């Protein structure tokens, strides 16, 4: 026998339960009693319990369990969980009650009842599940049994399911079994290949495996090793075979197994079929043959049956019908043209030909264009075309019905039908004066009348549908105007989500019909003249085991057969189907058994028995008791081996089932290989196989190699197929084992070894993360695995049970890198439980974490306004989904009619736990509100706006703010204020009442009302104080009493000048000026401060007069003195003082003359070392740019530095000759670095130094000589001899004497050591060098000439630039005092200055910024030309600014 899938039986249980639910318990009892009575009448008597055999299980199926008996007088404690005892007086084996009564095994309850009927002494007393447990406490839910008693839950028990899955398991446990004599196979998980282990999947409890162990004993199929002689068994056969025209060949299959090998024979239509036709191709070693699709094959049509035989018996196949379909055709007929009047109803019949289903019907014209269907035109399920009322445009001569048969790839067409619709006019349009003419030319409107279902059927009809199928009801009515069709369920509602209305409501479909869908369904067709109804009485029946659907067929049958009752209709439709099928079995000599065979159908099938293909009455076995529903036999002998066939047939078909009866007595055959190796992980169950076949039954025992007795204890369990299960394996269970199988024929053994390894562990982190939307989630899966299992470790990720692809998603949003899962740009759909699963060669493990995705809330919903008042309203709303983050706050916004449309402003904030708020409102506003929810992630989108709420107008609640004056003319007062916002106006007609009067005057207020927010008023006095009030008013009244503010009328220029008291010269660059204040009445406004104007008239050094260049400095506020900084030393100045107000400046005072004393000079223009030797150095420098007095000489200082932190003593050399511009220092240390400082001096002291560094030469080095004459371009210059061969020479051009501004230069040649020698021995004699030197000299003279010309033209340039170059120590010291802001009237730099030529000075902030001197707001001095930053004065004629010498270095290498 082939392997039998227990899942198939389980899939049938719900169907069997539904069938048996239609019968009462007493009816089933009576059926069993009747079978028992027939058996006793045949002389067999009740079978003894000791020899009772289940089909396929053999005699005494449980030798390893106590087959004790139970009776009412001896109840078995603990076996029936509901506490009910077994039936009185009769006995059944204990394990039968275990099977039937144990709640955890409820999934096999009905199947167990069938087993019990065959095992117990009296079938009528066999236990039923209802005898033990109240079945109402357990439910079937879509094929899923939920165990209440033991908290064991099973899923996956759907029809034809291939597995049972224990809840919380990582992997399902496949349940595929077959019996081997006494033994049953355990699940494939218990049968790994060598080296693999059997284990309990993680999460499965011990009760689950106990259940599996018990189920193994009740598999219903048998399988004998082919090494044992056995009858043939059909293993494969064809079903109905249709010869489609486009197939290449047609194969009719029949395969079988047996020992001896079977031979095959065929019959066709009950007669032997030979294979003499040369077109037939016969397969070797099987009964399969092919019929090529060549030429005519119609003569092969018929019903075939295959016979497989050997010396022990004959097996038969079911009938295989080979159908050669004919091409469907419409009959040739002449269709008369139809002529109807406009508005009449019409039905165009199709009557399609019969053919191989499915059938599709279309109505089209001859151009293959579909006939348009709508509320008026409808095609029924039968294919007829209905018109509720015809219209003139329905006329055409090519109405064609097309029938399509997809499986035959055929479409056939009915002859075209011609329809003519005669047009009539309404009575109102006819123009006839007679009543007869009016009636003849009008369209008569009428109420609906049903065309489908036909009116002849009456107001109701019955429809039967199978549970799980689709119910289709259709309803069509004629009438004018066109009726509308509606559907309802009488006394209930149509099932939401499963019902659809199609074809403009004329067809009602309900999918996946359940028992709750039974009842009356009413279609109602209506127009304004009336209604027509039809009721469908729907009955829901259980689906047939073969899964055939009859819903639509029932509906069509009903339509075709009119008033036939339901039983008559079913009698026309149902071929036979099995309710109990005979089962094959293996028996030992002397055993007894019974074969059951029951079938249903309409009409009721006839049951016939055969033995080896021959009717049983023609070749009976002695001792067989035969009845239509069963065959029983006792005391079986080897010659009783045969194949029994049960055939059930009626007018609509025949079904056949084979049942093998193999009587075998053999020594146990162990099919498991010897010395198999197994492995398991700690904590799981280990399975060691010992599959065997034995008849008669055998005993199985296991023992460890180091133990002399069989294994015992609760952790060890031997399955009926010989497999040893070691529960909760530990390291001590590892080792060698032996399996012994023994029966009356002999004894056999095999050995096996078991290895125990560490279980795999997983941990996913982080645990239950909460991640905002659009962020990135990273999960890690940390695993711990046995080293031997590490190579087979495979990690996978899943979400909600759905596995991810190996590398994540194609778009890269989800990335999987082994133990790491990364999801970027999280969405709400990513929320769920993520599981990491580990699979090894031996075990599986899983760990999960719940990922919560946070997001901004959904917008609030259902905004509602209540408690409406003039100044308030209550707003209530429903919270939206917070997306896993509690709402912290609601923000209520409003849109007002006084604002721009679409402009929303915040009105109130509400705590997140509240969903209502009383809102304060302003008058005269038409409001709409919306609400925004906020949580820790962010704010939601705004809700839908609420309905409008309008508040009545009122007088203003406030007056304008920020009242101020702005005047541009004397005695003018322009009063301004901030206007009221639109939400503050409170009503129409907003205006402002402005009142004013002189401050302190007792007189009346002057007032004026304006619409703008400013008013110009002329006053009699300049800068006079006034009290001013501004009040808001509208059509409903005035605002509150306004507050007075004091404003002043327009100012005029001051008309008096201050008197200068004197100038106190502080130092050479700083002077203090004092003056008398201007009287208040002469200011003509608010005094803003005083301004000093000063200019340099001449330099005392040379007495030359200078052009007037005025500098300005302002001092804010009322004061009588100020400091003048940054004056030129040793110069004469003039200054004036004036007062200024907001209007402007007044007259200047008389000029005051003062002089500044001598100061220290600026630093020398440059300092260069022009000659150096081992102990001497010659320095040259330029005079300072500004002498600031009479130059008295220079101070030369030098010290040793040597590039260390320690410096030598500073040496001073006083040079008293101002004209001397060079100096030769002697007694210096050789090979020493020095730093030199030169300062210019006057009688007031010495200025800042200019510095230079150089190093003296070493011993034996020769110094650079000094050229006494300038470079002559035409003269051949011989450079000094280099101190070392290969020295590189550079020429520098330096001024020879700067005292008289002479442009005489000398060149200095320096030697710099190089590692190369002898490259340039006579460079001075080279012509290119002489030319280069001449060109440089000429270019230098030209540049100096341009500079002198620009200087002699005079000009002015930025004081800031001068101070950056030549800071004055006196000025710097004076900056520590407090001075006013100052400005320069002109900051343009001197055109052509050295700064412009060299462009090598850094741009820095002015050292003379006077910000520290100001004692008021710097912004006060920005409106009249004053400045903060740099200042300027006149420059002395002939002064030159320089920051060093012009230097050029020329390498002597080309």
Coordinates of N, CA, C and O in Angstrom, one line a residue, residues 1-4 6 54-61 63 176-186 191 215-228 230 257 584-588 662 664 666-673 689-700 719-723 741-743:
X1 N 0.8 -1.2 0.0 CA 0.0 0.0 0.0 C 0.9 1.2 0.0 O 1.9 1.3 0.6
X2 N 0.5 2.3 -0.7 CA 1.2 3.5 -0.6 C 1.1 4.2 0.8 O 0.2 3.9 1.5
X3 N 2.0 5.1 1.1 CA 2.0 5.8 2.3 C 0.7 6.6 2.4 O 0.2 7.1 1.4
X4 N 0.1 6.5 3.6 CA -1.2 7.2 3.8 C -1.0 8.4 4.6 O -0.4 8.3 5.7
X6 N -2.0 10.9 7.2 CA -3.1 11.0 8.3 C -3.8 12.4 8.1 O -5.0 12.5 8.4
X54 N -8.2 -4.1 13.9 CA -8.6 -2.9 13.1 C -8.1 -3.2 11.7 O -7.1 -3.8 11.5
X55 N -8.9 -2.6 10.8 CA -8.4 -2.7 9.4 C -7.0 -2.0 9.3 O -6.8 -0.9 9.6
X56 N -6.1 -2.8 8.8 CA -4.7 -2.2 8.6 C -3.9 -2.4 9.8 O -2.7 -2.0 9.8
X57 N -4.4 -2.8 11.0 CA -3.6 -2.9 12.2 C -3.2 -4.3 12.6 O -2.3 -4.6 13.3
X58 N -4.1 -5.3 12.1 CA -3.7 -6.6 12.4 C -4.3 -7.0 13.8 O -5.0 -6.3 14.5
X59 N -3.9 -8.2 14.2 CA -4.4 -8.8 15.5 C -3.7 -8.2 16.7 O -2.5 -8.0 16.6
X60 N -4.5 -8.0 17.7 CA -3.9 -7.5 19.0 C -3.0 -6.4 18.8 O -1.8 -6.6 18.9
X61 N -3.5 -5.2 18.5 CA -2.6 -4.1 18.0 C -1.8 -3.5 19.1 O -0.8 -2.9 18.9
X63 N 0.1 -4.9 22.0 CA 0.7 -5.9 23.0 C 1.5 -5.3 24.1 O 1.7 -5.9 25.1
X176 N 3.2 12.2 8.6 CA 3.0 11.3 7.5 C 3.4 10.0 7.9 O 4.6 9.8 8.3
X177 N 2.5 9.0 7.9 CA 2.7 7.7 8.6 C 2.4 6.6 7.6 O 1.7 6.8 6.6
X178 N 3.0 5.5 7.8 CA 2.4 4.2 7.3 C 2.8 3.1 8.2 O 3.8 3.2 8.9
X179 N 2.0 2.1 8.2 CA 2.2 1.0 9.1 C 3.1 -0.1 8.5 O 3.1 -0.3 7.3
X180 N 3.8 -0.7 9.4 CA 4.6 -1.9 9.0 C 4.2 -3.0 9.9 O 4.8 -3.2 11.0
X181 N 3.2 -3.7 9.6 CA 2.8 -4.8 10.5 C 2.3 -4.2 11.8 O 1.4 -3.4 11.8
X182 N 3.0 -4.6 12.8 CA 2.7 -4.0 14.1 C 3.1 -2.6 14.3 O 2.7 -1.9 15.2
X183 N 4.1 -2.2 13.6 CA 4.8 -0.9 13.8 C 4.2 0.2 13.0 O 3.6 -0.1 11.9
X184 N 4.2 1.4 13.5 CA 3.8 2.6 12.8 C 5.0 3.5 12.7 O 5.8 3.6 13.6
X185 N 5.1 4.2 11.6 CA 6.2 5.2 11.5 C 5.9 6.4 12.2 O 4.7 6.9 12.2
X186 N 6.9 7.0 12.8 CA 6.8 8.3 13.5 C 6.9 9.4 12.5 O 7.2 9.1 11.3
X191 N 12.8 10.6 11.7 CA 13.5 9.8 10.8 C 14.6 10.5 10.0 O 14.5 10.7 8.8
X215 N -1.3 8.7 18.3 CA -1.8 8.7 17.0 C -1.1 7.7 16.1 O -1.7 7.2 15.1
X216 N 0.2 7.5 16.4 CA 0.9 6.5 15.5 C 0.3 5.2 15.5 O 0.4 4.4 14.5
X217 N -0.4 4.8 16.5 CA -1.0 3.4 16.6 C -2.2 3.3 15.8 O -2.8 2.2 15.7
X218 N -2.8 4.4 15.2 CA -4.1 4.3 14.6 C -4.0 4.7 13.1 O -5.0 5.2 12.6
X219 N -2.9 4.6 12.5 CA -2.8 4.9 11.1 C -3.6 3.7 10.4 O -3.5 2.6 10.8
X220 N -4.2 4.1 9.3 CA -5.2 3.2 8.7 C -4.7 2.4 7.5 O -5.4 1.6 7.0
X221 N -3.5 2.7 7.0 CA -3.0 2.0 5.8 C -1.9 1.0 6.2 O -1.3 1.2 7.3
X222 N -1.7 0.1 5.4 CA -0.7 -0.9 5.7 C 0.3 -0.9 4.5 O 0.0 -0.6 3.4
X223 N 1.5 -1.3 4.8 CA 2.6 -1.4 3.8 C 3.5 -2.5 4.2 O 4.1 -2.6 5.2
X224 N 3.6 -3.4 3.2 CA 4.4 -4.6 3.5 C 5.7 -4.5 2.6 O 5.6 -4.0 1.5
X225 N 6.9 -4.8 3.2 CA 8.1 -4.7 2.3 C 7.9 -5.6 1.1 O 7.3 -6.7 1.1
X226 N 8.4 -5.2 0.0 CA 8.3 -5.9 -1.2 C 9.0 -7.2 -1.2 O 8.8 -8.1 -2.0
X227 N 9.9 -7.4 -0.2 CA 10.6 -8.7 -0.1 C 9.6 -9.8 0.4 O 9.9 -10.9 0.3
X228 N 8.5 -9.4 0.9 CA 7.5 -10.3 1.4 C 6.4 -10.5 0.4 O 6.0 -9.5 -0.2
X230 N 3.0 -10.6 -1.4 CA 1.8 -9.8 -1.2 C 1.0 -9.6 -2.4 O 1.5 -9.8 -3.5
X257 N 2.2 -2.4 -7.6 CA 3.3 -3.1 -7.0 C 2.7 -4.4 -6.4 O 1.5 -4.6 -6.1
X584 N -7.2 -1.7 3.7 CA -6.4 -2.9 3.6 C -5.8 -3.2 4.9 O -5.7 -2.3 5.8
X585 N -5.4 -4.5 5.1 CA -4.9 -4.9 6.4 C -3.9 -6.1 6.2 O -4.0 -6.8 5.2
X586 N -3.0 -6.2 7.2 CA -2.1 -7.3 7.2 C -2.5 -8.2 8.4 O -2.6 -7.6 9.6
X587 N -2.7 -9.4 8.2 CA -3.2 -10.3 9.3 C -2.3 -11.5 9.4 O -1.6 -11.9 8.5
X588 N -2.3 -12.0 10.6 CA -1.6 -13.3 10.9 C -2.6 -14.4 10.9 O -3.8 -14.2 10.9
X662 N -3.9 -9.4 3.4 CA -2.6 -10.2 3.3 C -2.4 -11.0 4.6 O -2.3 -10.4 5.7
X664 N 0.0 -13.2 6.5 CA 1.4 -13.3 6.5 C 1.9 -13.8 7.8 O 1.5 -13.3 8.9
X666 N 5.8 -14.1 9.3 CA 7.2 -14.0 9.0 C 8.0 -13.6 10.2 O 7.4 -13.0 11.1
X667 N 9.3 -13.9 10.3 CA 10.1 -13.4 11.3 C 10.3 -11.9 11.2 O 10.2 -11.4 10.1
X668 N 10.5 -11.2 12.3 CA 10.6 -9.7 12.1 C 11.7 -9.3 11.2 O 12.8 -9.8 11.2
X669 N 11.4 -8.4 10.3 CA 12.3 -7.8 9.3 C 12.6 -6.4 9.8 O 11.7 -5.5 9.7
X670 N 13.8 -6.1 10.2 CA 14.1 -4.7 10.6 C 14.7 -4.0 9.4 O 15.7 -4.4 8.8
X671 N 14.0 -3.0 9.0 CA 14.3 -2.2 7.8 C 15.4 -1.1 8.0 O 16.0 -0.6 7.1
X672 N 15.5 -0.7 9.3 CA 16.5 0.3 9.6 C 17.9 -0.3 9.5 O 18.1 -1.4 10.0
X673 N 18.8 0.5 8.9 CA 20.2 0.0 8.8 C 20.8 -0.2 10.1 O 20.5 0.5 11.1
X689 N 15.7 5.0 15.4 CA 14.8 4.2 14.6 C 15.1 2.8 14.7 O 16.2 2.3 14.7
X690 N 14.0 2.0 14.6 CA 14.1 0.5 14.5 C 12.8 0.1 13.8 O 12.0 -0.6 14.3
X691 N 12.7 0.5 12.5 CA 11.5 0.2 11.7 C 11.5 -1.3 11.3 O 12.6 -1.8 10.9
X692 N 10.4 -1.9 11.5 CA 10.3 -3.3 11.2 C 9.0 -3.7 10.6 O 8.0 -2.9 10.7
X693 N 9.0 -4.9 10.1 CA 7.7 -5.5 9.7 C 7.7 -6.9 10.4 O 8.7 -7.6 10.3
X694 N 6.5 -7.2 11.0 CA 6.4 -8.5 11.7 C 4.9 -8.9 11.6 O 4.0 -8.2 11.8
X695 N 4.8 -10.2 11.4 CA 3.5 -10.8 11.5 C 3.7 -12.3 11.8 O 4.4 -12.9 11.0
X696 N 3.2 -12.7 12.9 CA 2.3 -12.1 13.9 C 3.1 -11.0 14.6 O 4.3 -10.8 14.4
X697 N 2.3 -10.2 15.5 CA 2.9 -9.1 16.2 C 4.2 -9.5 16.9 O 4.4 -10.6 17.4
X698 N 5.1 -8.4 17.1 CA 6.3 -8.7 17.7 C 6.5 -7.7 18.9 O 5.8 -6.7 19.0
X699 N 7.4 -8.1 19.8 CA 7.7 -7.2 21.0 C 9.0 -6.5 20.6 O 10.0 -7.1 20.0
X700 N 9.1 -5.2 21.0 CA 10.3 -4.4 20.7 C 10.9 -4.0 22.1 O 10.1 -3.5 23.0
X719 N 7.9 3.6 20.5 CA 6.7 3.7 19.6 C 6.4 2.3 19.0 O 7.3 1.4 19.0
X720 N 5.2 2.2 18.5 CA 4.7 0.9 18.0 C 5.6 0.5 16.7 O 5.6 -0.6 16.4
X721 N 6.2 1.5 16.0 CA 7.0 1.1 14.9 C 8.4 0.8 15.3 O 9.3 0.6 14.4
X722 N 8.7 0.8 16.6 CA 10.0 0.4 17.1 C 10.9 1.5 17.4 O 12.0 1.3 18.0
X723 N 10.5 2.8 17.1 CA 11.4 3.9 17.3 C 11.5 4.2 18.8 O 10.4 4.3 19.5
X741 N 13.8 -7.0 18.3 CA 12.4 -7.3 17.8 C 12.2 -8.8 17.8 O 13.0 -9.5 17.2
X742 N 11.1 -9.3 18.5 CA 10.9 -10.7 18.6 C 9.4 -11.0 18.5 O 8.5 -10.3 19.0
X743 N 9.1 -12.0 17.6 CA 7.7 -12.6 17.6 C 7.8 -14.1 17.6 O 8.9 -14.7 17.8

